Amino acid sequence: MKIAILPNLNKDNAHAYTVKVIRKVLQLGAEVFLYQEYVDFFNIAEVVFYQDFFQMLQDCDIVITIGGDGTIIHAAKHAALAEKPLLGINLGRVGFVAGMEPDELNCLERLKTGEYHIEKRMMLAVTVEGEKESKTVYALNDAVVSRGSLSRIIDLKVSHNGKEITEYRADGVIFSTPTGSTAYSLSAGGPVIEPLMRCILLTPICSHSLFSRSVLFGEDSRLSVQAAVTDGSELFLTIDGEISIQLTEKDKVHIEAAQMEAELIKLKDKDFYEILNEKLLERRI
């Protein structure tokens, strides 16, 4: 068994905990891979350091991330491209997509015994169609078209399979996967969707329209949105809260189900609704 470990050392206690994970995985007889940028942080002889990040993912069997949801989501997209399953260890505040918590280190033994299952999560392919070129990026949580921080409200036209279906006057609109339904969309009033479902959720942000409810579309849908402003305000496309692309009024954004899927390792028997209840209770404390 070959395991690539991707830690977020900006998290509190992440370095010390990563050392524990490395030691535990080595005890299980696995090989451990780390990216070369961590060579000065981990003086462990058995660890293999890779200069080529993508080659490391190709060579491993399992990816383990140590950090919050953002760390897991970022790494899951790279793991999906390499068709490798990922286990997220939560060192963040919520950890909706994490497979285990820091105090569950012994659960790693299940990687050796095979006592785990893999959840396949739908992703979005998001294409920005400009005047001269098109660019496609991938989202595990969501794609958000919104105004700049100092901009006024924007007008948005949404199409479904090439036919315009509605217009919004709003701060923006969120297109999310079922996995992303518990992220920004939930804060904007959207519903919670079981993550193994396959659909696209559209949720307007602070809509000034009478029609301001979330809308659910089938996985075969191709959605498009074009935004317009009247005062030269800025427009942005944000992918999973980490990639930001500035848009013009002539740009059209297309959203559809991606052909690849993220594979998340689950080591425990808790179902989604148990985890959801626990995490939402933690948020209220």
CSV table of C-alpha atoms in Angstrom, one decimal:
chain,number,residue,atom,x,y,z
A,1,MET,CA,0.0,0.0,0.0
A,2,LYS,CA,1.4,3.4,-1.1
A,3,ILE,CA,0.0,6.5,0.6
A,4,ALA,CA,0.5,10.1,-0.4
A,5,ILE,CA,0.0,12.5,2.5
A,6,LEU,CA,-1.0,16.2,1.9
A,7,PRO,CA,-0.9,18.2,5.1
A,8,ASN,CA,-2.0,21.8,5.5
A,9,LEU,CA,0.7,23.0,7.9
A,10,ASN,CA,-1.1,26.3,8.4
A,11,LYS,CA,-3.5,24.6,10.7
A,12,ASP,CA,-2.9,24.4,14.5
A,13,ASN,CA,-1.0,21.3,15.5
A,14,ALA,CA,-0.9,20.1,11.9
A,15,HIS,CA,2.8,19.4,11.9
A,16,ALA,CA,2.8,17.3,15.1
A,17,TYR,CA,-0.3,15.4,14.0
A,18,THR,CA,1.1,14.7,10.5
A,19,VAL,CA,4.1,13.1,12.2
A,20,LYS,CA,1.7,10.9,14.1
A,21,VAL,CA,-0.1,9.9,10.9
A,22,ILE,CA,3.2,9.1,9.1
A,23,ARG,CA,4.3,6.9,12.0
A,24,LYS,CA,1.0,5.1,12.1
A,25,VAL,CA,0.9,4.5,8.4
A,26,LEU,CA,4.5,3.2,8.4
A,27,GLN,CA,3.6,0.8,11.3
A,28,LEU,CA,0.9,-0.6,9.0
A,29,GLY,CA,3.6,-1.5,6.5
A,30,ALA,CA,2.7,1.2,4.0
A,31,GLU,CA,5.0,3.4,1.9
A,32,VAL,CA,4.6,7.1,2.6
A,33,PHE,CA,5.0,9.8,-0.1
A,34,LEU,CA,5.3,13.5,0.5
A,35,TYR,CA,5.7,16.4,-1.8
A,36,GLN,CA,9.3,17.9,-2.0
A,37,GLU,CA,8.2,21.2,-0.5
A,38,TYR,CA,7.8,19.4,2.9
A,39,VAL,CA,11.3,17.9,3.0
A,40,ASP,CA,12.6,20.4,5.6
A,41,PHE,CA,9.6,19.8,7.9
A,42,PHE,CA,9.7,16.0,8.2
A,43,ASN,CA,13.0,14.3,8.9
A,44,ILE,CA,11.8,10.8,8.6
A,45,ALA,CA,14.1,8.4,6.8
A,46,GLU,CA,11.4,6.1,5.4
A,47,VAL,CA,9.4,8.9,3.7
A,48,VAL,CA,9.8,9.2,-0.1
A,49,PHE,CA,9.8,12.8,-1.3
A,50,TYR,CA,8.6,13.6,-4.8
A,51,GLN,CA,9.6,16.7,-6.9
A,52,ASP,CA,6.7,16.0,-9.3
A,53,PHE,CA,3.4,16.4,-7.4
A,54,PHE,CA,1.3,14.8,-10.1
A,55,GLN,CA,3.7,11.9,-10.5
A,56,MET,CA,3.3,11.3,-6.7
A,57,LEU,CA,-0.4,11.0,-7.1
A,58,GLN,CA,-0.1,8.7,-10.0
A,59,ASP,CA,2.2,6.4,-8.0
A,60,CYS,CA,0.2,6.2,-4.8
A,61,ASP,CA,-2.8,4.0,-4.0
A,62,ILE,CA,-4.5,6.3,-1.5
A,63,VAL,CA,-4.3,10.1,-0.7
A,64,ILE,CA,-4.6,11.3,2.8
A,65,THR,CA,-5.1,15.0,3.6
A,66,ILE,CA,-4.7,16.7,7.0
A,67,GLY,CA,-6.5,20.0,7.3
A,68,GLY,CA,-10.0,21.4,7.0
A,69,ASP,CA,-12.7,21.1,4.3
A,70,GLY,CA,-10.8,23.5,2.0
A,71,THR,CA,-7.7,21.3,2.2
A,72,ILE,CA,-9.8,18.2,1.4
A,73,ILE,CA,-11.7,19.8,-1.5
A,74,HIS,CA,-8.6,21.2,-3.1
A,75,ALA,CA,-6.8,17.8,-2.9
A,76,ALA,CA,-9.8,15.8,-3.9
A,77,LYS,CA,-9.9,17.4,-7.4
A,78,HIS,CA,-6.3,16.5,-8.0
A,79,ALA,CA,-6.9,13.0,-6.7
A,80,ALA,CA,-10.0,12.7,-9.0
A,81,LEU,CA,-7.8,13.5,-12.0
A,82,ALA,CA,-5.4,10.7,-11.0
A,83,GLU,CA,-8.4,8.4,-10.2
A,84,LYS,CA,-7.2,7.9,-6.6
A,85,PRO,CA,-9.4,7.7,-3.5
A,86,LEU,CA,-8.9,10.2,-0.8
A,87,LEU,CA,-9.2,10.2,3.0
A,88,GLY,CA,-9.6,13.5,4.7
A,89,ILE,CA,-8.6,14.0,8.3
A,90,ASN,CA,-10.3,17.0,9.9
A,91,LEU,CA,-8.2,19.6,11.6
A,92,GLY,CA,-10.7,22.3,10.7
A,93,ARG,CA,-13.8,23.7,12.3
A,94,VAL,CA,-16.5,21.7,10.5
A,95,GLY,CA,-15.2,18.9,8.4
A,96,PHE,CA,-18.4,17.9,6.4
A,97,VAL,CA,-16.3,15.9,3.9
A,98,ALA,CA,-13.7,14.5,6.3
A,99,GLY,CA,-13.5,10.7,6.8
A,100,MET,CA,-12.1,10.9,10.3
A,101,GLU,CA,-11.4,13.2,13.2
A,102,PRO,CA,-8.0,13.8,14.9
A,103,ASP,CA,-8.8,11.6,17.9
A,104,GLU,CA,-9.6,8.6,15.7
A,105,LEU,CA,-6.0,7.8,14.6
A,106,ASN,CA,-6.5,4.0,15.1
A,107,CYS,CA,-9.1,4.1,12.4
A,108,LEU,CA,-6.2,4.2,9.9
A,109,GLU,CA,-5.8,0.4,10.6
A,110,ARG,CA,-8.9,-0.1,8.5
A,111,LEU,CA,-7.0,1.0,5.4
A,112,LYS,CA,-4.9,-2.1,5.8
A,113,THR,CA,-7.8,-4.5,6.6
A,114,GLY,CA,-10.0,-3.0,3.9
A,115,GLU,CA,-12.8,-2.2,6.4
A,116,TYR,CA,-13.9,1.0,4.6
A,117,HIS,CA,-16.0,2.1,1.7
A,118,ILE,CA,-15.6,4.7,-1.0
A,119,GLU,CA,-18.2,7.4,-1.7
A,120,LYS,CA,-18.2,8.7,-5.3
A,121,ARG,CA,-19.1,12.4,-5.3
A,122,MET,CA,-20.3,14.3,-8.4
A,123,MET,CA,-18.2,17.2,-9.6
A,124,LEU,CA,-19.0,20.1,-11.9
A,125,ALA,CA,-17.3,21.1,-15.1
A,126,VAL,CA,-17.4,24.9,-15.3
A,127,THR,CA,-16.5,26.5,-18.6
A,128,VAL,CA,-16.0,30.2,-19.2
A,129,GLU,CA,-16.8,31.0,-22.8
A,130,GLY,CA,-15.1,34.3,-23.7
A,131,GLU,CA,-14.9,36.2,-27.0
A,132,LYS,CA,-11.5,34.7,-27.9
A,133,GLU,CA,-11.1,31.5,-25.9
A,134,SER,CA,-12.8,29.1,-23.4
A,135,LYS,CA,-11.5,27.7,-20.2
A,136,THR,CA,-12.8,24.8,-18.1
A,137,VAL,CA,-12.2,24.3,-14.4
A,138,TYR,CA,-13.7,21.7,-12.0
A,139,ALA,CA,-15.6,22.1,-8.7
A,140,LEU,CA,-16.4,19.7,-6.0
A,141,ASN,CA,-18.5,22.1,-4.0
A,142,ASP,CA,-19.7,25.0,-6.0
A,143,ALA,CA,-19.3,27.7,-8.7
A,144,VAL,CA,-20.4,31.2,-7.8
A,145,VAL,CA,-21.0,34.1,-10.2
A,146,SER,CA,-21.2,37.3,-8.1
A,147,ARG,CA,-20.5,41.0,-8.0
A,148,GLY,CA,-17.3,42.6,-6.6
A,149,SER,CA,-17.3,43.7,-2.9
A,150,LEU,CA,-18.0,47.4,-3.9
A,151,SER,CA,-20.3,46.7,-6.8
A,152,ARG,CA,-24.0,47.2,-7.1
A,153,ILE,CA,-26.6,44.5,-7.6
A,154,ILE,CA,-26.2,42.5,-10.9
A,155,ASP,CA,-28.7,41.1,-13.4
A,156,LEU,CA,-28.3,37.4,-14.2
A,157,LYS,CA,-29.8,35.4,-17.1
A,158,VAL,CA,-29.9,31.7,-16.5
A,159,SER,CA,-30.4,29.1,-19.3
A,160,HIS,CA,-31.2,25.4,-19.2
A,161,ASN,CA,-30.0,23.3,-22.1
A,162,GLY,CA,-29.8,26.4,-24.3
A,163,LYS,CA,-33.2,27.9,-23.4
A,164,GLU,CA,-33.4,30.9,-21.1
A,165,ILE,CA,-35.5,30.0,-18.0
A,166,THR,CA,-35.3,32.9,-15.6
A,167,GLU,CA,-33.6,36.2,-14.6
A,168,TYR,CA,-32.4,37.3,-11.3
A,169,ARG,CA,-31.5,40.7,-9.8
A,170,ALA,CA,-29.2,39.6,-7.0
A,171,ASP,CA,-25.7,39.7,-5.5
A,172,GLY,CA,-25.0,36.5,-7.4
A,173,VAL,CA,-26.0,32.9,-8.0
A,174,ILE,CA,-24.5,29.6,-6.7
A,175,PHE,CA,-24.3,26.4,-8.7
A,176,SER,CA,-23.5,23.6,-6.3
A,177,THR,CA,-23.1,19.8,-6.2
A,178,PRO,CA,-24.9,17.8,-3.5
A,179,THR,CA,-21.6,17.8,-1.6
A,180,GLY,CA,-21.6,21.6,-1.8
A,181,SER,CA,-25.2,21.9,-0.6
A,182,THR,CA,-23.9,22.1,3.0
A,183,ALA,CA,-21.4,24.9,2.1
A,184,TYR,CA,-22.2,28.4,0.7
A,185,SER,CA,-25.5,27.4,-0.7
A,186,LEU,CA,-26.8,26.4,2.8
A,187,SER,CA,-25.8,29.8,4.2
A,188,ALA,CA,-27.7,31.4,1.3
A,189,GLY,CA,-30.9,29.5,2.3
A,190,GLY,CA,-30.5,26.5,0.0
A,191,PRO,CA,-31.6,22.9,0.9
A,192,VAL,CA,-29.4,20.1,2.2
A,193,ILE,CA,-29.0,17.3,-0.4
A,194,GLU,CA,-27.7,13.8,0.3
A,195,PRO,CA,-24.1,13.9,-1.2
A,196,LEU,CA,-24.5,10.6,-3.2
A,197,MET,CA,-27.3,12.1,-5.3
A,198,ARG,CA,-26.5,13.4,-8.7
A,199,CYS,CA,-28.0,16.8,-9.5
A,200,ILE,CA,-27.1,20.5,-9.8
A,201,LEU,CA,-28.5,23.0,-7.2
A,202,LEU,CA,-29.0,26.6,-8.2
A,203,THR,CA,-29.3,29.1,-5.3
A,204,PRO,CA,-29.6,32.9,-5.8
A,205,ILE,CA,-27.7,35.1,-3.4
A,206,CYS,CA,-29.8,37.9,-1.8
A,207,SER,CA,-32.2,38.0,-4.7
A,208,HIS,CA,-34.3,41.1,-5.3
A,209,SER,CA,-36.7,39.0,-7.4
A,210,LEU,CA,-40.0,37.5,-6.3
A,211,PHE,CA,-38.6,34.2,-7.5
A,212,SER,CA,-35.8,33.6,-5.1
A,213,ARG,CA,-36.0,29.9,-4.2
A,214,SER,CA,-33.4,27.3,-4.9
A,215,VAL,CA,-34.0,25.2,-8.0
A,216,LEU,CA,-32.8,21.6,-8.5
A,217,PHE,CA,-31.8,20.3,-11.9
A,218,GLY,CA,-31.0,16.8,-13.2
A,219,GLU,CA,-27.5,15.6,-13.7
A,220,ASP,CA,-27.8,15.7,-17.5
A,221,SER,CA,-28.6,19.5,-17.4
A,222,ARG,CA,-26.4,22.1,-19.0
A,223,LEU,CA,-26.9,25.4,-17.2
A,224,SER,CA,-25.6,28.7,-18.4
A,225,VAL,CA,-25.4,32.1,-16.8
A,226,GLN,CA,-24.6,35.6,-18.2
A,227,ALA,CA,-24.3,38.6,-15.9
A,228,ALA,CA,-24.8,42.3,-16.6
A,229,VAL,CA,-24.1,45.4,-14.7
A,230,THR,CA,-25.0,49.1,-15.3
A,231,ASP,CA,-22.2,50.9,-13.7
A,232,GLY,CA,-19.0,49.1,-14.8
A,233,SER,CA,-18.9,47.0,-11.6
A,234,GLU,CA,-16.7,43.9,-11.3
A,235,LEU,CA,-18.0,40.4,-11.9
A,236,PHE,CA,-16.3,37.2,-10.7
A,237,LEU,CA,-16.6,33.5,-11.0
A,238,THR,CA,-15.4,31.7,-7.9
A,239,ILE,CA,-14.7,28.0,-7.8
A,240,ASP,CA,-14.8,26.1,-4.5
A,241,GLY,CA,-13.8,29.4,-2.7
A,242,GLU,CA,-10.3,29.1,-4.0
A,243,ILE,CA,-10.2,30.0,-7.7
A,244,SER,CA,-11.4,33.4,-8.8
A,245,ILE,CA,-11.8,34.4,-12.4
A,246,GLN,CA,-12.9,38.0,-13.4
A,247,LEU,CA,-15.7,38.0,-15.9
A,248,THR,CA,-16.8,40.5,-18.5
A,249,GLU,CA,-20.5,41.1,-19.5
A,250,LYS,CA,-19.7,39.2,-22.7
A,251,ASP,CA,-18.5,36.1,-21.0
A,252,LYS,CA,-21.0,33.2,-20.6
A,253,VAL,CA,-20.5,30.6,-17.9
A,254,HIS,CA,-21.6,27.0,-18.5
A,255,ILE,CA,-22.1,24.5,-15.7
A,256,GLU,CA,-22.6,20.7,-16.1
A,257,ALA,CA,-21.8,17.5,-14.4
A,258,ALA,CA,-18.1,16.5,-14.9
A,259,GLN,CA,-17.2,13.2,-16.3
A,260,MET,CA,-14.8,12.5,-13.4
A,261,GLU,CA,-15.8,11.9,-9.8
A,262,ALA,CA,-14.1,12.5,-6.5
A,263,GLU,CA,-13.7,9.3,-4.4
A,264,LEU,CA,-13.9,9.9,-0.7
A,265,ILE,CA,-12.9,7.2,1.8
A,266,LYS,CA,-15.2,6.6,4.7
A,267,LEU,CA,-13.8,4.6,7.6
A,268,LYS,CA,-16.9,4.8,9.9
A,269,ASP,CA,-20.4,3.5,9.7
A,270,LYS,CA,-22.1,6.8,10.4
A,271,ASP,CA,-24.5,7.9,7.7
A,272,PHE,CA,-24.7,11.4,6.2
A,273,TYR,CA,-27.6,12.5,8.4
A,274,GLU,CA,-25.8,11.5,11.6
A,275,ILE,CA,-22.8,13.4,10.5
A,276,LEU,CA,-24.9,16.4,9.4
A,277,ASN,CA,-26.6,16.6,12.8
A,278,GLU,CA,-23.3,16.4,14.7
A,279,LYS,CA,-21.7,19.1,12.5
A,280,LEU,CA,-24.6,21.5,12.6
A,281,LEU,CA,-24.7,21.2,16.4
A,282,GLU,CA,-21.0,21.9,16.6
A,283,ARG,CA,-21.6,25.1,14.5
A,284,ARG,CA,-24.2,26.3,17.1
A,285,ILE,CA,-21.9,26.0,20.0
